[in-house]
mmCIF file of C-alpha atoms and ligand atoms in Angstrom:
data_model
loop_
_atom_site.group_PDB
_atom_site.id
_atom_site.type_symbol
_atom_site.label_atom_id
_atom_site.label_comp_id
_atom_site.label_asym_id
_atom_site.label_seq_id
_atom_site.Cartn_x
_atom_site.Cartn_y
_atom_site.Cartn_z
ATOM 1 C CA MET B 198 -18.539 22.722 -31.097
ATOM 2 C CA GLU B 199 -16.535 25.165 -33.217
ATOM 3 C CA TYR B 200 -13.947 27.229 -32.113
ATOM 4 C CA PRO B 201 -11.390 28.736 -34.148
ATOM 5 C CA TYR B 202 -8.502 27.605 -32.652
ATOM 6 C CA PHE B 203 -6.831 24.240 -31.986
ATOM 7 C CA GLU B 204 -7.337 23.632 -28.660
ATOM 8 C CA SER B 205 -4.751 24.366 -26.410
ATOM 9 C CA ARG B 206 -4.371 21.976 -22.958
ATOM 10 C CA PRO B 207 -1.307 22.858 -21.032
ATOM 11 C CA LYS B 208 0.308 20.019 -18.677
ATOM 12 C CA ARG B 209 -0.580 21.986 -15.911
ATOM 13 C CA GLN B 210 -3.470 24.676 -15.821
ATOM 14 C CA PHE B 211 -4.122 27.134 -13.754
ATOM 15 C CA ALA B 212 -7.152 26.578 -11.430
ATOM 16 C CA ALA B 213 -8.959 26.880 -8.395
ATOM 17 C CA ILE B 214 -11.530 25.803 -6.170
ATOM 18 C CA PHE B 215 -14.088 27.872 -3.865
ATOM 19 C CA ASN B 216 -16.179 26.461 -1.346
ATOM 20 C CA ILE B 217 -19.465 28.098 -1.538
ATOM 21 C CA ASN B 218 -20.373 26.818 2.074
ATOM 22 C CA ARG B 219 -17.568 28.934 4.010
ATOM 23 C CA CYS B 220 -17.795 32.563 1.899
ATOM 24 C CA ILE B 221 -19.271 35.362 4.306
ATOM 25 C CA ALA B 222 -19.201 37.813 1.291
ATOM 26 C CA CYS B 223 -16.556 40.090 3.023
ATOM 27 C CA GLN B 224 -15.235 40.914 0.170
ATOM 28 C CA THR B 225 -11.298 40.868 1.178
ATOM 29 C CA CYS B 226 -10.545 39.070 -1.986
ATOM 30 C CA THR B 227 -12.313 41.920 -4.055
ATOM 31 C CA MET B 228 -10.177 44.323 -2.226
ATOM 32 C CA ALA B 229 -6.698 42.314 -2.376
ATOM 33 C CA CYS B 230 -7.159 42.360 -6.058
ATOM 34 C CA LYS B 231 -8.446 46.331 -6.568
ATOM 35 C CA SER B 232 -5.488 47.125 -4.040
ATOM 36 C CA ALA B 233 -2.617 45.033 -6.220
ATOM 37 C CA TRP B 234 -4.050 45.809 -9.712
ATOM 38 C CA THR B 235 -7.106 48.044 -10.540
ATOM 39 C CA TYR B 236 -6.293 51.446 -7.998
ATOM 40 C CA ASN B 237 -5.368 53.231 -11.351
ATOM 41 C CA LYS B 238 -7.531 56.268 -12.407
ATOM 42 C CA GLY B 239 -10.083 55.065 -15.466
ATOM 43 C CA GLN B 240 -10.123 51.712 -13.464
ATOM 44 C CA GLU B 241 -12.959 52.588 -10.590
ATOM 45 C CA HIS B 242 -15.406 50.397 -12.247
ATOM 46 C CA MET B 243 -13.249 46.912 -12.393
ATOM 47 C CA TRP B 244 -13.444 44.298 -9.996
ATOM 48 C CA TRP B 245 -11.459 41.395 -11.628
ATOM 49 C CA ASN B 246 -12.636 39.437 -8.394
ATOM 50 C CA ASN B 247 -16.011 40.507 -7.029
ATOM 51 C CA VAL B 248 -18.548 38.173 -4.718
ATOM 52 C CA GLU B 249 -22.013 38.569 -5.818
ATOM 53 C CA THR B 250 -25.445 37.527 -3.905
ATOM 54 C CA LYS B 251 -27.398 34.574 -5.939
ATOM 55 C CA PRO B 252 -29.989 34.693 -6.861
ATOM 56 C CA TYR B 253 -30.380 37.952 -7.919
ATOM 57 C CA GLY B 254 -27.011 39.984 -7.604
ATOM 58 C CA GLY B 255 -24.131 40.214 -10.553
ATOM 59 C CA TYR B 256 -21.496 42.231 -11.715
ATOM 60 C CA PRO B 257 -22.778 43.173 -14.186
ATOM 61 C CA GLN B 258 -26.121 43.139 -13.135
ATOM 62 C CA SER B 259 -28.051 39.843 -14.691
ATOM 63 C CA TRP B 260 -24.842 38.827 -16.476
ATOM 64 C CA ASP B 261 -25.758 35.511 -16.094
ATOM 65 C CA VAL B 262 -29.704 35.787 -16.774
ATOM 66 C CA LYS B 263 -28.723 37.762 -20.302
ATOM 67 C CA THR B 264 -26.453 35.145 -21.380
ATOM 68 C CA LEU B 265 -28.517 31.791 -20.692
ATOM 69 C CA LYS B 266 -31.243 33.736 -22.823
ATOM 70 C CA LEU B 267 -29.101 34.253 -25.648
ATOM 71 C CA ILE B 268 -28.062 29.995 -25.640
ATOM 72 C CA ASP B 269 -31.541 29.023 -24.855
ATOM 73 C CA ASN B 270 -33.165 27.028 -27.913
ATOM 74 C CA GLY B 271 -35.981 25.901 -25.810
ATOM 75 C CA GLU B 272 -34.566 22.588 -25.911
ATOM 76 C CA ASN B 273 -31.441 22.572 -24.034
ATOM 77 C CA THR B 274 -30.969 19.415 -21.580
ATOM 78 C CA TRP B 275 -28.633 17.240 -19.751
ATOM 79 C CA TYR B 276 -27.930 13.603 -20.357
ATOM 80 C CA THR B 277 -26.647 11.931 -17.086
ATOM 81 C CA ASP B 278 -26.829 8.456 -17.854
ATOM 82 C CA GLU B 279 -24.259 9.452 -20.546
ATOM 83 C CA LYS B 280 -21.620 9.504 -18.919
ATOM 84 C CA ASP B 281 -17.638 9.381 -19.867
ATOM 85 C CA GLU B 282 -14.964 9.650 -17.168
ATOM 86 C CA LYS B 283 -12.413 11.973 -19.395
ATOM 87 C CA LEU B 284 -15.137 13.497 -21.932
ATOM 88 C CA SER B 285 -18.221 13.619 -20.095
ATOM 89 C CA PRO B 286 -17.893 13.167 -16.066
ATOM 90 C CA TYR B 287 -21.309 14.625 -15.537
ATOM 91 C CA GLY B 288 -23.203 13.428 -18.434
ATOM 92 C CA VAL B 289 -23.777 15.148 -22.215
ATOM 93 C CA TYR B 290 -25.068 18.411 -23.012
ATOM 94 C CA GLU B 291 -27.616 18.340 -25.392
ATOM 95 C CA GLY B 292 -27.780 22.182 -26.384
ATOM 96 C CA ASP B 293 -26.406 25.237 -27.783
ATOM 97 C CA THR B 294 -23.420 26.843 -26.207
ATOM 98 C CA ILE B 295 -22.074 29.977 -27.060
ATOM 99 C CA PHE B 296 -20.405 29.043 -29.971
ATOM 100 C CA GLU B 297 -22.985 27.388 -31.429
ATOM 101 C CA ALA B 298 -25.966 29.644 -31.176
ATOM 102 C CA ALA B 299 -23.805 32.152 -32.549
ATOM 103 C CA ALA B 300 -23.240 29.635 -35.422
ATOM 104 C CA LYS B 301 -26.600 28.870 -35.781
ATOM 105 C CA LYS B 302 -28.123 32.864 -35.391
ATOM 106 C CA ASN B 303 -25.578 33.544 -38.504
ATOM 107 C CA ILE B 304 -24.575 36.544 -36.559
ATOM 108 C CA ASN B 305 -20.840 36.679 -38.575
ATOM 109 C CA GLN B 306 -19.063 36.250 -34.421
ATOM 110 C CA TRP B 307 -17.480 33.371 -33.087
ATOM 111 C CA ALA B 308 -19.831 33.391 -29.841
ATOM 112 C CA VAL B 309 -23.030 35.436 -28.646
ATOM 113 C CA GLY B 310 -22.728 38.134 -26.358
ATOM 114 C CA TYR B 311 -23.393 41.332 -25.374
ATOM 115 C CA ILE B 312 -21.825 44.254 -23.960
ATOM 116 C CA PRO B 313 -23.199 45.878 -20.579
ATOM 117 C CA GLU B 314 -24.225 49.516 -19.799
ATOM 118 C CA ASP B 315 -22.216 51.811 -18.039
ATOM 119 C CA LYS B 316 -25.127 51.408 -15.699
ATOM 120 C CA GLU B 317 -24.941 47.451 -15.150
ATOM 121 C CA TRP B 318 -20.890 47.564 -13.618
ATOM 122 C CA ARG B 319 -21.576 50.140 -10.932
ATOM 123 C CA SER B 320 -21.425 47.845 -8.116
ATOM 124 C CA PRO B 321 -19.360 44.238 -7.264
ATOM 125 C CA ASN B 322 -22.014 43.106 -5.608
ATOM 126 C CA PHE B 323 -25.425 44.887 -6.436
ATOM 127 C CA GLY B 324 -28.357 44.193 -4.280
ATOM 128 C CA GLU B 325 -26.094 42.770 -1.715
ATOM 129 C CA ASP B 326 -28.195 40.265 0.638
ATOM 130 C CA VAL B 327 -31.312 41.045 -0.650
ATOM 131 C CA ALA B 328 -33.004 37.686 -1.068
ATOM 132 C CA LYS B 329 -35.191 38.948 -3.761
ATOM 133 C CA SER B 330 -35.455 40.961 -7.012
ATOM 134 C CA ASN B 331 -36.499 44.785 -8.287
ATOM 135 C CA LYS B 332 -39.566 43.359 -8.452
ATOM 136 C CA PRO B 333 -41.996 43.688 -5.140
ATOM 137 C CA ASP B 334 -43.688 40.514 -5.709
ATOM 138 C CA GLU B 335 -40.431 38.874 -7.052
ATOM 139 C CA TYR B 336 -38.849 36.186 -4.044
ATOM 140 C CA SER B 337 -37.174 33.508 -3.630
ATOM 141 C CA SER B 338 -37.847 30.829 -1.349
ATOM 142 C CA LEU B 339 -38.081 27.638 0.077
ATOM 143 C CA PRO B 340 -40.394 25.552 2.240
ATOM 144 C CA GLU B 341 -38.097 25.575 5.761
ATOM 145 C CA HIS B 342 -36.894 29.116 5.141
ATOM 146 C CA SER B 343 -39.037 31.874 3.652
ATOM 147 C CA ARG B 344 -35.778 33.305 1.944
ATOM 148 C CA TRP B 345 -32.765 31.936 0.646
ATOM 149 C CA PHE B 346 -29.597 33.235 -1.109
ATOM 150 C CA PHE B 347 -25.699 32.576 -1.093
ATOM 151 C CA TYR B 348 -22.629 34.096 -2.305
ATOM 152 C CA ILE B 349 -20.378 33.240 -5.453
ATOM 153 C CA GLN B 350 -17.273 34.193 -5.890
ATOM 154 C CA ARG B 351 -15.817 35.070 -9.613
ATOM 155 C CA LEU B 352 -12.552 35.955 -11.318
ATOM 156 C CA CYS B 353 -11.534 34.925 -14.855
ATOM 157 C CA ASN B 354 -11.882 31.261 -15.235
ATOM 158 C CA HIS B 355 -8.868 31.242 -17.584
ATOM 159 C CA CYS B 356 -10.938 29.100 -20.036
ATOM 160 C CA THR B 357 -10.053 26.196 -22.216
ATOM 161 C CA TYR B 358 -11.634 27.525 -24.768
ATOM 162 C CA PRO B 359 -11.928 31.198 -23.971
ATOM 163 C CA GLY B 360 -14.936 32.947 -25.339
ATOM 164 C CA CYS B 361 -12.785 36.315 -25.153
ATOM 165 C CA LEU B 362 -9.927 35.019 -27.186
ATOM 166 C CA ALA B 363 -12.147 33.659 -30.235
ATOM 167 C CA ALA B 364 -14.055 36.841 -30.265
ATOM 168 C CA CYS B 365 -10.595 39.285 -30.804
ATOM 169 C CA PRO B 366 -10.382 40.491 -34.317
ATOM 170 C CA ARG B 367 -6.420 41.833 -33.444
ATOM 171 C CA LYS B 368 -5.764 38.206 -31.888
ATOM 172 C CA ALA B 369 -4.735 40.103 -28.925
ATOM 173 C CA ILE B 370 -5.927 37.591 -26.251
ATOM 174 C CA TYR B 371 -3.578 34.831 -26.102
ATOM 175 C CA LYS B 372 -3.557 31.744 -23.467
ATOM 176 C CA ARG B 373 -0.081 30.471 -22.151
ATOM 177 C CA LYS B 374 1.166 27.345 -23.133
ATOM 178 C CA GLU B 375 2.625 26.764 -19.739
ATOM 179 C CA ASP B 376 0.130 27.515 -17.452
ATOM 180 C CA GLY B 377 -3.051 28.069 -19.394
ATOM 181 C CA ILE B 378 -3.501 31.718 -17.951
ATOM 182 C CA VAL B 379 -5.218 33.908 -20.303
ATOM 183 C CA LEU B 380 -3.883 37.333 -21.232
ATOM 184 C CA ILE B 381 -4.633 40.677 -23.088
ATOM 185 C CA ASP B 382 -1.817 41.853 -24.650
ATOM 186 C CA GLN B 383 -2.223 45.823 -23.612
ATOM 187 C CA LYS B 384 -0.100 46.913 -26.802
ATOM 188 C CA ARG B 385 -2.341 44.474 -29.666
ATOM 189 C CA CYS B 386 -5.681 45.780 -27.994
ATOM 190 C CA ARG B 387 -7.083 48.567 -29.966
ATOM 191 C CA GLY B 388 -10.598 48.656 -27.339
ATOM 192 C CA TYR B 389 -12.763 47.071 -29.951
ATOM 193 C CA ARG B 390 -14.773 45.437 -26.770
ATOM 194 C CA LYS B 391 -15.157 42.421 -28.987
ATOM 195 C CA CYS B 392 -14.382 39.857 -25.768
ATOM 196 C CA VAL B 393 -16.247 42.180 -23.266
ATOM 197 C CA GLU B 394 -18.979 40.943 -25.401
ATOM 198 C CA GLN B 395 -17.974 37.349 -26.173
ATOM 199 C CA CYS B 396 -16.614 36.495 -22.545
ATOM 200 C CA PRO B 397 -20.068 34.913 -21.400
ATOM 201 C CA TYR B 398 -19.057 35.415 -17.841
ATOM 202 C CA LYS B 399 -18.215 39.106 -18.433
ATOM 203 C CA LYS B 400 -14.759 39.298 -17.145
ATOM 204 C CA PRO B 401 -12.749 41.364 -19.352
ATOM 205 C CA MET B 402 -13.456 45.099 -18.453
ATOM 206 C CA TYR B 403 -13.109 48.335 -20.849
ATOM 207 C CA ARG B 404 -11.154 51.130 -19.503
ATOM 208 C CA GLY B 405 -12.119 53.702 -21.542
ATOM 209 C CA LEU B 406 -8.835 56.202 -20.191
ATOM 210 C CA THR B 407 -6.827 54.220 -22.248
ATOM 211 C CA ARG B 408 -9.140 52.826 -24.862
ATOM 212 C CA VAL B 409 -8.211 49.128 -24.051
ATOM 213 C CA SER B 410 -9.670 45.863 -22.238
ATOM 214 C CA GLU B 411 -8.029 44.860 -19.336
ATOM 215 C CA LYS B 412 -9.017 41.365 -17.285
ATOM 216 C CA CYS B 413 -7.533 39.384 -14.398
ATOM 217 C CA ILE B 414 -3.969 38.144 -15.130
ATOM 218 C CA ALA B 415 -4.180 35.202 -12.534
ATOM 219 C CA CYS B 416 -1.612 37.354 -10.437
ATOM 220 C CA TYR B 417 0.892 35.830 -13.063
ATOM 221 C CA PRO B 418 4.413 37.122 -11.556
ATOM 222 C CA ARG B 419 2.987 35.023 -7.849
ATOM 223 C CA ILE B 420 2.470 31.699 -10.246
ATOM 224 C CA GLU B 421 6.128 32.370 -11.589
ATOM 225 C CA GLY B 422 7.145 32.162 -8.209
ATOM 226 C CA LYS B 423 8.375 35.847 -8.431
ATOM 227 C CA ASP B 424 7.479 36.791 -5.292
ATOM 228 C CA PRO B 425 10.137 36.956 -2.380
ATOM 229 C CA LEU B 426 7.717 35.757 0.587
ATOM 230 C CA THR B 427 7.776 31.997 -1.285
ATOM 231 C CA LYS B 428 11.682 32.259 -2.117
ATOM 232 C CA GLY B 429 11.226 31.191 -5.798
ATOM 233 C CA ARG B 430 8.534 28.918 -5.465
ATOM 234 C CA PRO B 431 5.008 29.131 -7.158
ATOM 235 C CA MET B 432 2.577 31.250 -5.172
ATOM 236 C CA GLU B 433 -1.240 31.532 -4.965
ATOM 237 C CA THR B 434 -2.473 34.805 -6.037
ATOM 238 C CA ARG B 435 -3.710 37.869 -4.027
ATOM 239 C CA CYS B 436 -7.331 37.514 -4.129
ATOM 240 C CA MET B 437 -6.829 33.680 -3.255
ATOM 241 C CA SER B 438 -4.598 34.018 -0.416
ATOM 242 C CA ALA B 439 -5.911 37.145 0.980
ATOM 243 C CA CYS B 440 -9.599 34.702 1.627
ATOM 244 C CA VAL B 441 -10.799 35.418 5.175
ATOM 245 C CA GLY B 442 -13.429 32.421 4.823
ATOM 246 C CA GLN B 443 -10.467 29.815 3.837
ATOM 247 C CA ILE B 444 -12.897 29.113 1.354
ATOM 248 C CA ARG B 445 -10.339 28.884 -1.595
ATOM 249 C CA LEU B 446 -7.810 26.592 -2.689
ATOM 250 C CA GLN B 447 -5.458 27.496 -6.015
ATOM 251 C CA GLY B 448 -2.978 25.586 -8.232
ATOM 252 C CA PHE B 449 -3.130 23.620 -11.244
ATOM 253 C CA LEU B 450 -4.928 20.888 -12.783
ATOM 254 C CA ASP B 451 -2.852 18.173 -14.085
ATOM 255 C CA ASP B 452 -2.514 14.209 -14.450
ATOM 256 C CA ASN B 453 -1.381 13.696 -10.589
ATOM 257 C CA PRO B 454 -3.786 11.801 -8.591
ATOM 258 C CA LYS B 455 -2.293 12.938 -5.432
ATOM 259 C CA ASN B 456 -2.525 16.883 -6.483
ATOM 260 C CA PRO B 457 -5.233 18.378 -4.188
ATOM 261 C CA VAL B 458 -7.010 20.335 -6.845
ATOM 262 C CA THR B 459 -6.568 17.547 -9.326
ATOM 263 C CA TRP B 460 -8.237 15.033 -7.046
ATOM 264 C CA LEU B 461 -10.993 17.386 -5.662
ATOM 265 C CA ILE B 462 -12.447 18.173 -9.376
ATOM 266 C CA LYS B 463 -11.116 15.223 -11.666
ATOM 267 C CA HIS B 464 -11.374 12.140 -9.233
ATOM 268 C CA ASP B 465 -13.558 13.086 -5.967
ATOM 269 C CA LYS B 466 -15.986 15.516 -8.525
ATOM 270 C CA LEU B 467 -16.714 17.665 -5.271
ATOM 271 C CA ALA B 468 -16.307 20.596 -7.048
ATOM 272 C CA LEU B 469 -18.168 21.706 -10.123
ATOM 273 C CA PRO B 470 -17.602 24.295 -13.083
ATOM 274 C CA LEU B 471 -20.014 27.646 -13.475
ATOM 275 C CA TYR B 472 -22.199 27.348 -16.097
ATOM 276 C CA PRO B 473 -20.822 24.361 -18.040
ATOM 277 C CA GLN B 474 -23.138 25.082 -20.894
ATOM 278 C CA PHE B 475 -21.401 27.915 -21.935
ATOM 279 C CA GLY B 476 -19.070 25.710 -23.815
ATOM 280 C CA THR B 477 -15.884 27.486 -22.430
ATOM 281 C CA GLU B 478 -14.525 24.581 -20.101
ATOM 282 C CA PRO B 479 -13.641 27.088 -17.134
ATOM 283 C CA ASN B 480 -11.248 26.422 -14.462
ATOM 284 C CA ILE B 481 -12.344 27.980 -11.379
ATOM 285 C CA TYR B 482 -14.823 25.196 -9.941
ATOM 286 C CA TYR B 483 -16.962 25.445 -7.232
ATOM 287 C CA ILE B 484 -18.388 22.900 -4.275
ATOM 288 C CA PRO B 485 -22.218 23.874 -4.542
ATOM 289 C CA PRO B 486 -23.819 25.315 -1.570
ATOM 290 C CA ARG B 487 -26.075 22.891 0.560
ATOM 291 C CA TRP B 488 -29.070 25.203 1.293
ATOM 292 C CA ALA B 489 -30.304 26.442 -2.089
ATOM 293 C CA PRO B 490 -32.976 24.736 -4.076
ATOM 294 C CA ARG B 491 -31.363 21.967 -6.552
ATOM 295 C CA SER B 492 -33.055 23.058 -9.477
ATOM 296 C CA TYR B 493 -31.744 26.250 -9.429
ATOM 297 C CA LEU B 494 -28.158 24.744 -8.418
ATOM 298 C CA ARG B 495 -28.326 22.485 -11.483
ATOM 299 C CA GLN B 496 -28.648 24.881 -13.864
ATOM 300 C CA MET B 497 -25.826 26.759 -12.652
ATOM 301 C CA PHE B 498 -23.077 24.108 -12.302
ATOM 302 C CA GLY B 499 -24.906 20.870 -14.071
ATOM 303 C CA PRO B 500 -26.109 17.604 -12.929
ATOM 304 C CA GLY B 501 -23.056 16.532 -10.503
ATOM 305 C CA VAL B 502 -24.675 19.036 -7.838
ATOM 306 C CA ASP B 503 -26.639 16.068 -5.994
ATOM 307 C CA GLU B 504 -23.785 14.093 -5.911
ATOM 308 C CA ALA B 505 -21.480 16.563 -4.705
ATOM 309 C CA ILE B 506 -23.934 18.131 -1.965
ATOM 310 C CA ASP B 507 -24.031 14.853 -0.535
ATOM 311 C CA LYS B 508 -20.068 14.380 -0.602
ATOM 312 C CA PHE B 509 -19.678 17.278 1.013
ATOM 313 C CA MET B 510 -22.356 16.757 3.734
ATOM 314 C CA VAL B 511 -20.862 13.184 4.495
ATOM 315 C CA PRO B 512 -17.183 14.046 3.640
ATOM 316 C CA SER B 513 -14.690 10.719 2.914
ATOM 317 C CA ARG B 514 -11.806 10.337 5.068
ATOM 318 C CA GLU B 515 -9.686 11.241 2.367
ATOM 319 C CA ARG B 516 -12.043 14.082 1.417
ATOM 320 C CA LEU B 517 -12.068 15.599 4.781
ATOM 321 C CA ALA B 518 -8.141 15.945 5.067
ATOM 322 C CA VAL B 519 -7.747 17.353 1.577
ATOM 323 C CA MET B 520 -10.144 19.942 2.121
ATOM 324 C CA SER B 521 -8.423 20.811 5.324
ATOM 325 C CA LEU B 522 -5.519 22.044 2.723
ATOM 326 C CA PHE B 523 -8.135 25.081 2.301
ATOM 327 C CA ARG B 524 -5.804 28.153 3.080
ATOM 328 C CA MET B 525 -2.915 26.404 5.378
ATOM 329 C CA THR B 526 -0.465 28.058 3.097
ATOM 330 C CA GLN B 527 0.145 30.622 0.166
ATOM 331 C CA THR B 528 2.566 28.094 -1.336
ATOM 332 C CA ILE B 529 0.821 26.294 -4.332
ATOM 333 C CA VAL B 530 0.786 22.624 -3.329
ATOM 334 C CA PHE B 531 1.357 20.404 -5.930
ATOM 335 C CA GLU B 532 1.121 16.867 -3.838
ATOM 336 C CA TYR B 533 -0.348 15.813 -0.531
ATOM 337 C CA LYS B 534 0.262 12.397 1.501
ATOM 338 C CA ILE B 535 -1.926 11.819 4.357
ATOM 339 C CA GLU B 536 -0.356 10.271 7.750
ATOM 340 C CA GLU B 537 -2.921 8.274 9.214
ATOM 341 C CA GLY B 538 -3.886 8.499 12.794
ATOM 342 C CA PRO B 539 -6.781 6.569 15.255
ATOM 343 C CA LYS B 540 -10.496 7.126 14.764
ATOM 344 C CA VAL B 541 -11.463 9.517 17.113
ATOM 345 C CA PHE B 542 -15.235 10.112 16.303
ATOM 346 C CA GLU B 543 -18.382 8.466 14.753
ATOM 347 C CA THR B 544 -22.203 9.069 13.923
ATOM 348 C CA THR B 545 -24.808 9.264 11.464
ATOM 349 C CA ILE B 546 -25.440 11.706 8.884
ATOM 350 C CA HIS B 547 -28.899 11.753 6.637
ATOM 351 C CA GLY B 548 -28.535 8.155 7.215
ATOM 352 C CA LYS B 549 -24.825 7.616 5.816
ATOM 353 C CA LYS B 550 -22.028 6.493 8.513
ATOM 354 C CA PHE B 551 -19.374 9.346 9.052
ATOM 355 C CA GLU B 552 -16.294 8.456 10.843
ATOM 356 C CA MET B 553 -13.435 11.130 11.839
ATOM 357 C CA PHE B 554 -9.862 10.032 12.064
ATOM 358 C CA ASN B 555 -7.034 11.881 13.775
ATOM 359 C CA ASP B 556 -5.317 12.163 10.359
ATOM 360 C CA THR B 557 -2.519 14.314 9.452
ATOM 361 C CA ILE B 558 -2.221 15.997 5.464
ATOM 362 C CA ILE B 559 0.968 17.439 4.327
ATOM 363 C CA GLY B 560 0.989 19.574 1.135
ATOM 364 C CA TYR B 561 4.545 19.739 -0.889
ATOM 365 C CA GLY B 562 5.436 22.428 -3.167
ATOM 366 C CA GLU B 563 6.978 22.283 -6.400
ATOM 367 C CA ASP B 564 10.155 21.200 -5.397
ATOM 368 C CA GLY B 565 8.592 18.763 -3.156
HETATM 369 S S1 LIG Q 38 -12.171 36.910 0.837
HETATM 370 FE FE1 LIG Q 38 -13.079 34.649 1.081
HETATM 371 S S2 LIG Q 38 -14.683 34.769 2.274
HETATM 372 FE FE2 LIG Q 38 -14.652 36.707 1.968
HETATM 373 S S3 LIG Q 38 -15.796 37.113 0.075
HETATM 374 FE FE3 LIG Q 38 -13.903 36.406 -0.607
HETATM 375 S S4 LIG Q 38 -13.930 34.275 -0.874
HETATM 376 FE FE4 LIG Q 38 -15.576 35.457 0.527
HETATM 377 S S1 LIG Q 39 -13.680 33.708 -18.478
HETATM 378 FE FE1 LIG Q 39 -13.997 35.274 -19.858
HETATM 379 S S2 LIG Q 39 -12.275 36.228 -20.092
HETATM 380 FE FE2 LIG Q 39 -12.175 34.675 -19.003
HETATM 381 S S3 LIG Q 39 -10.983 33.398 -20.211
HETATM 382 FE FE3 LIG Q 39 -13.427 32.716 -20.320
HETATM 383 S S4 LIG Q 39 -13.936 33.751 -21.761
HETATM 384 FE FE4 LIG Q 39 -12.278 34.548 -21.173
HETATM 385 S S1 LIG Q 40 -6.063 36.038 -9.700
HETATM 386 FE FE1 LIG Q 40 -4.952 37.937 -9.249
HETATM 387 S S2 LIG Q 40 -5.518 39.623 -11.000
HETATM 388 FE FE2 LIG Q 40 -7.223 37.696 -11.005
HETATM 389 S S3 LIG Q 40 -8.872 38.076 -9.688
HETATM 390 FE FE3 LIG Q 40 -7.483 37.297 -8.367
HETATM 391 S S4 LIG Q 40 -6.004 38.905 -7.559
HETATM 392 FE FE4 LIG Q 40 -7.197 39.740 -9.139
#
């Protein structure tokens, strides 16, 4: 894959995990972000965090379908028997990323993309709880239920290879060395909207009033420990800490195997990236919903879906303990320790033995 800048992999990368199975689409996270960062004139249409209903919802409308079409070369596929723990943990993707598709099409841009029309941005969850498309005869269905849908929580992925950053002709977008947060320098931006066009997740947004683009800033003052509530310790962002369904865990991806975010993503592989085939290496990860058709989920989260759902349905002792850290504190947890207790329950789920223990998990902040 060709990328215009050297790889920038910080020692600790801003990251989060969303458990789709628990989300109730209350949009509290969406409003928490709005009331903190996008309540001003000219930002009315901006929802840096939004929760949308799949398969048909989208903000902007049909963003994923449109981008997938742009990289479709008719032969895109995953090879799951070619795994490498570090380089390709879920298998090898043989196909075009947004960068390769642009090179092949010779369009003189770093990535393929498009600028959504104004009307496509009109709602953070267009269609809401409707398990069908706008076309009357197009329904989604499962054999055991006539309809299915699920909610997906979206914000900027603070990607390792950001499409927005590659696209900007003003070099106004940068990725912070200390935590990998991707920001738009508001003074350098001239509102060319190349970031809006070439972010495959459509997370930079143009503000006509000021004629510059804006995006999620990962609530960086909280990440830097500037909020008095955590007394100088790194604190989870607004949208994470407001989550009513307790589906969100935010922290940093690093090399510490006892960091809960690192453990769930790198070691347990319970949480998966959204559309990894885009090629930007996103840093927001998802525990896929157990009820949606697997083929739909595989094209969305890659080939690790089946294993991740099996693990979620029959959690191991350590997984169950780590998952109970979701939304237990606003202070970012850097490390965990499990104090083992006695077995309290045992059963069989889908033919597999499940044991529950009265364990205690302790989360430690940056200062231990
Ligand atoms: S606050 Fe939590 S449960 Fe509610 S919509 Fe957002 S992610 Fe889902
Ligand atoms: S999600 Fe989009 S806006 Fe965010 S870093 Fe990635 S490419 Fe840039
Ligand atoms: S991390 Fe902060 S800025 Fe980004 S979507 Fe969440 S609340 Fe908004």
